[in-house]
Short mmCIF file of C-alpha atoms and ligand atoms in Angstrom, two decimals:
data_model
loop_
_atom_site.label_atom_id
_atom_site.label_comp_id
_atom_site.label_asym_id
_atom_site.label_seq_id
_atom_site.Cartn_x
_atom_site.Cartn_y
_atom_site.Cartn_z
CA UNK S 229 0.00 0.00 0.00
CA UNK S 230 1.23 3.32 -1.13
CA UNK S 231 0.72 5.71 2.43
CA UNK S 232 1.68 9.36 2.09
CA UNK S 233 1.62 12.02 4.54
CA UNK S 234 0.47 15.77 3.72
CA UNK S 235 1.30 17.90 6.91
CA UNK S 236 0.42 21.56 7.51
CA UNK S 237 -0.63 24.77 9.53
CA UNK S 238 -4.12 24.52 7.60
CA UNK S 239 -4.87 27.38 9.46
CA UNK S 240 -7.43 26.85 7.23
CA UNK S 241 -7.59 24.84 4.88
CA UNK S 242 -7.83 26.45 1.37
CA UNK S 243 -9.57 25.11 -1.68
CA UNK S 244 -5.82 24.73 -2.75
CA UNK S 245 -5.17 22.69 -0.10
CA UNK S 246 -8.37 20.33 -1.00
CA UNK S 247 -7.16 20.21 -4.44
CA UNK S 248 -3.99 18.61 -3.68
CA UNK S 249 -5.64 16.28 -1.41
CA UNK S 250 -7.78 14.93 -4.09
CA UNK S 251 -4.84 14.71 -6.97
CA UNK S 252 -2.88 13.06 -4.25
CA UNK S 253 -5.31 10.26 -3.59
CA UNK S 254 -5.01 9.66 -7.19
CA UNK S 255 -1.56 9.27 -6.70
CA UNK S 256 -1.46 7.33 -3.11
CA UNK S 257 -3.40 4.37 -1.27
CA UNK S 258 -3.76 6.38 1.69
CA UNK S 259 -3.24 10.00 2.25
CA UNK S 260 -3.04 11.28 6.00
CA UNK S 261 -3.26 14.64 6.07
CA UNK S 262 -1.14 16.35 9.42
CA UNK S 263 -2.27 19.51 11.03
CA UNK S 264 0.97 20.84 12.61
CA UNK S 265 0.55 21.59 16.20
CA UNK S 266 3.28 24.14 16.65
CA UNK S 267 4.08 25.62 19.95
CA UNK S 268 5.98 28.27 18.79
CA UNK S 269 3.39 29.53 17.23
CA UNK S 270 -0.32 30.52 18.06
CA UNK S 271 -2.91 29.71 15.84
CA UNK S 272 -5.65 31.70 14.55
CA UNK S 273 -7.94 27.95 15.17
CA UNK S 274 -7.06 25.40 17.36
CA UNK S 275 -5.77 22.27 16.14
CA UNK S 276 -9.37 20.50 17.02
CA UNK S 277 -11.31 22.98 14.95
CA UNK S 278 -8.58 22.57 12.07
CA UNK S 279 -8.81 18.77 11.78
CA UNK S 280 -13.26 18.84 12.07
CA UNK S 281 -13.07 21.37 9.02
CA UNK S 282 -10.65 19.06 7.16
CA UNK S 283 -12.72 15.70 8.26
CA UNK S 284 -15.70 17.86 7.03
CA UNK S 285 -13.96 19.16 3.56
CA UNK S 286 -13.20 15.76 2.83
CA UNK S 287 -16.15 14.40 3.14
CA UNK S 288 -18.25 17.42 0.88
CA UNK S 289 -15.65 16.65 -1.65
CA UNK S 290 -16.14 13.04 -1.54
CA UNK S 291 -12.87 11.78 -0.82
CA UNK S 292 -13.25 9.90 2.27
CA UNK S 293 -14.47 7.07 0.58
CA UNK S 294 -12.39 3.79 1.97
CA UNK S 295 -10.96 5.77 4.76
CA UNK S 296 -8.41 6.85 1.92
CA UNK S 297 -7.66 9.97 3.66
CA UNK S 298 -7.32 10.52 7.63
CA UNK S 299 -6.73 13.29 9.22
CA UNK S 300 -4.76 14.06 12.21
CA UNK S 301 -2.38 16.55 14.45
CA UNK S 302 0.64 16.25 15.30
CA UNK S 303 2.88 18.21 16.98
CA UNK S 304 7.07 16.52 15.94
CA UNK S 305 9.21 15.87 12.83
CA UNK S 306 7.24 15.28 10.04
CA UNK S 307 9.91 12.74 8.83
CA UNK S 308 8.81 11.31 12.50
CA UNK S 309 5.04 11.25 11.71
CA UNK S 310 5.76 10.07 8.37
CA UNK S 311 7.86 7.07 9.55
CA UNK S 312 5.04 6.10 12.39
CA UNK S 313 2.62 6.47 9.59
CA UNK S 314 4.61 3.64 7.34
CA UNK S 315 4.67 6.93 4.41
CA UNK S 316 7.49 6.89 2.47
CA UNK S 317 6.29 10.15 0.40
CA UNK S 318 5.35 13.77 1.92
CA UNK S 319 3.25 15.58 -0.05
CA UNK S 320 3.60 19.40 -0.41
CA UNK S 321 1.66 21.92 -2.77
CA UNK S 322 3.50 24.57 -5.05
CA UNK S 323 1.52 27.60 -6.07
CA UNK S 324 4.37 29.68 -7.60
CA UNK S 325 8.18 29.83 -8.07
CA UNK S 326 8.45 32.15 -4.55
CA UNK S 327 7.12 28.74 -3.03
CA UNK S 328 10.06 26.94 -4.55
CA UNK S 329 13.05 27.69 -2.30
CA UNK S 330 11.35 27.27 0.97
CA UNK S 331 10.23 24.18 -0.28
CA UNK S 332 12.72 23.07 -1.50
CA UNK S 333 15.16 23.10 1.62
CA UNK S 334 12.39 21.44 4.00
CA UNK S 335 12.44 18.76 1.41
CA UNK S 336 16.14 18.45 1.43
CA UNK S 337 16.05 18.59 5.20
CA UNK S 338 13.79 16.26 5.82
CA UNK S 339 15.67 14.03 2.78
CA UNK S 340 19.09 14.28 4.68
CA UNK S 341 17.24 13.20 8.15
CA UNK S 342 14.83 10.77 7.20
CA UNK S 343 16.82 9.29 3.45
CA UNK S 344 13.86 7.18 3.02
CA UNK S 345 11.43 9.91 2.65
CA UNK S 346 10.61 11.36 -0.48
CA UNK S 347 8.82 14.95 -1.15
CA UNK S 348 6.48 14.63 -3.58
CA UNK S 349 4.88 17.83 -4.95
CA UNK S 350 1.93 18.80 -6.75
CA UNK S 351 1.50 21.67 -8.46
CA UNK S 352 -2.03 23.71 -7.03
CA UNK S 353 -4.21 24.07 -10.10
CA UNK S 354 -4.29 27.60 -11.09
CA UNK S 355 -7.70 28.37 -10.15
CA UNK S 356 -6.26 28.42 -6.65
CA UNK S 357 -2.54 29.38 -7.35
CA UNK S 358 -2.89 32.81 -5.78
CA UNK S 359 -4.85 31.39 -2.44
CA UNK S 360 -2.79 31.33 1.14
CA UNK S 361 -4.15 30.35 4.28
CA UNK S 362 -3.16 33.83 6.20
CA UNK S 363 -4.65 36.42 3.36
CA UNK S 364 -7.99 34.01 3.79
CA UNK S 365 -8.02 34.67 7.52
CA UNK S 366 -7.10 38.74 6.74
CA UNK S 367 -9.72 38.48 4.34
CA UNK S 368 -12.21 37.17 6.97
CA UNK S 369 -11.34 39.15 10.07
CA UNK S 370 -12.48 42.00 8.45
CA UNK S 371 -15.70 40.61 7.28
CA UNK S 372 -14.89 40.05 3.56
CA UNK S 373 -16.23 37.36 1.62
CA UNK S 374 -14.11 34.28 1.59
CA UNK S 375 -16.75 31.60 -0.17
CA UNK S 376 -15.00 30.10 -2.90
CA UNK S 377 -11.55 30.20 -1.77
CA UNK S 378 -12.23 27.85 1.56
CA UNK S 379 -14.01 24.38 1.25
CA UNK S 380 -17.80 25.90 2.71
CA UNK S 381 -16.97 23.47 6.10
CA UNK S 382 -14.12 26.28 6.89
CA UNK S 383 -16.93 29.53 6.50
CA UNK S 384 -18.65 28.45 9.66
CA UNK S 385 -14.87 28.55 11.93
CA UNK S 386 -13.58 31.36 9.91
CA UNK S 387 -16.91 33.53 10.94
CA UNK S 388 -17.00 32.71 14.63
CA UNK S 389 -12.93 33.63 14.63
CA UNK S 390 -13.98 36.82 12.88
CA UNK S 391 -17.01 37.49 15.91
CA UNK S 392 -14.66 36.97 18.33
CA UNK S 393 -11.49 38.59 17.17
O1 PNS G 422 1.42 24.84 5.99
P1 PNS G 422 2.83 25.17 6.38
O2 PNS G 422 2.85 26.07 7.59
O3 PNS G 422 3.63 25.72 5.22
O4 PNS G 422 3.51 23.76 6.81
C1 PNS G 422 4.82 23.72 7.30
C2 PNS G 422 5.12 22.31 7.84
C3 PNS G 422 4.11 21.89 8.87
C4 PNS G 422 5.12 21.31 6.72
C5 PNS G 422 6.56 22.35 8.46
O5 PNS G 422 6.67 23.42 9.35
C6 PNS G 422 6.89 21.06 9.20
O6 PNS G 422 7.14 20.03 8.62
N1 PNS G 422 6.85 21.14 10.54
C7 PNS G 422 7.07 20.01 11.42
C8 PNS G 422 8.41 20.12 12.11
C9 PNS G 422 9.52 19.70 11.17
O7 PNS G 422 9.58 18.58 10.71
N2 PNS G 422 10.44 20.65 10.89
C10 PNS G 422 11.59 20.42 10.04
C11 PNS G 422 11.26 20.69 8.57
S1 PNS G 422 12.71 20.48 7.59
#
């Protein structure tokens, strides 16, 4: 069985994200998608909140079919989770050359740690090359209209973190 793991913030998840979910269980047996826990950082949604919307995003887009895709935090090495997950492939999305470079030293960290990992990446189809995560949230915390650039199971979390913010 071919596992992959797909970590990130998802803080939320974009319609770009979704899209590489769904051309990556084209691609893999079993995707598990990894919301990052990081606690260096504070999140605009708590790790709970993330994974529900993702569960839920799945599902509207009908990819949970065959528990093909799970989804789950973590809060270590990816090369870690991948390894307890049996991956031997992490997924990553590229919108745009400035993604490129960043990219492309996490992969050759992660490479140098873990030489039995492999970065796969998949390009985000264009329609949702110019989406990220933290103009979304901008976007919504100041009561713009962020349908069609989050899967409609991340409008509901985005709003209340809007309300309350
Ligand atoms: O969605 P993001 O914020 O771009 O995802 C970044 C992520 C989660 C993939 C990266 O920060 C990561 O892998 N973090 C886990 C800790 C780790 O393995 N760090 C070393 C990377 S070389």
């Amino acid at each position: 069985m071919r596992i992959a793991v797909y970590p990130g913030s998802f803080d939320p998840i974009t319609l770009g994200h979704l899209d590489v979910i769904r051309r990556a269980t084209e691609v893999f047996d079993r995707l598990v998608v990894a919301v990052l826990i990081n606690p260096r950082k504070v999140p605009a949604h708590t790790g709970d909140a993330r994974v529900m919307v993702i569960r839920a995003a799945v599902k509207e887009a009908g990819l949970d079919e065959q528990d093909r895709v799970k989804v789950i935090q973590f809060d270590g090495l990816t090369v870690e989770l991948a390894k307890a997950a049996g991956a031997h492939h992490i997924v990553r999305g590229l919108r745009a050359t400035s993604d490129f470079d960043p990219e492309l030293q996490m992969a050759q960290l992660n490479r140098r740690m873990a030489p039995d990992e492999d970065t796969v990446f998949f390009k985000t189809g264009n329609e949702h090359a110019y989406l990220s995560s933290s103009l979304v949230r901008e976007i919504a915390a100041f009561g713009g209209d962020v349908s069609g650039m989050v899967p409609d199971a991340a409008l509901p979390m985005l709003r209340r973190a809007s309300a309350s913010g």
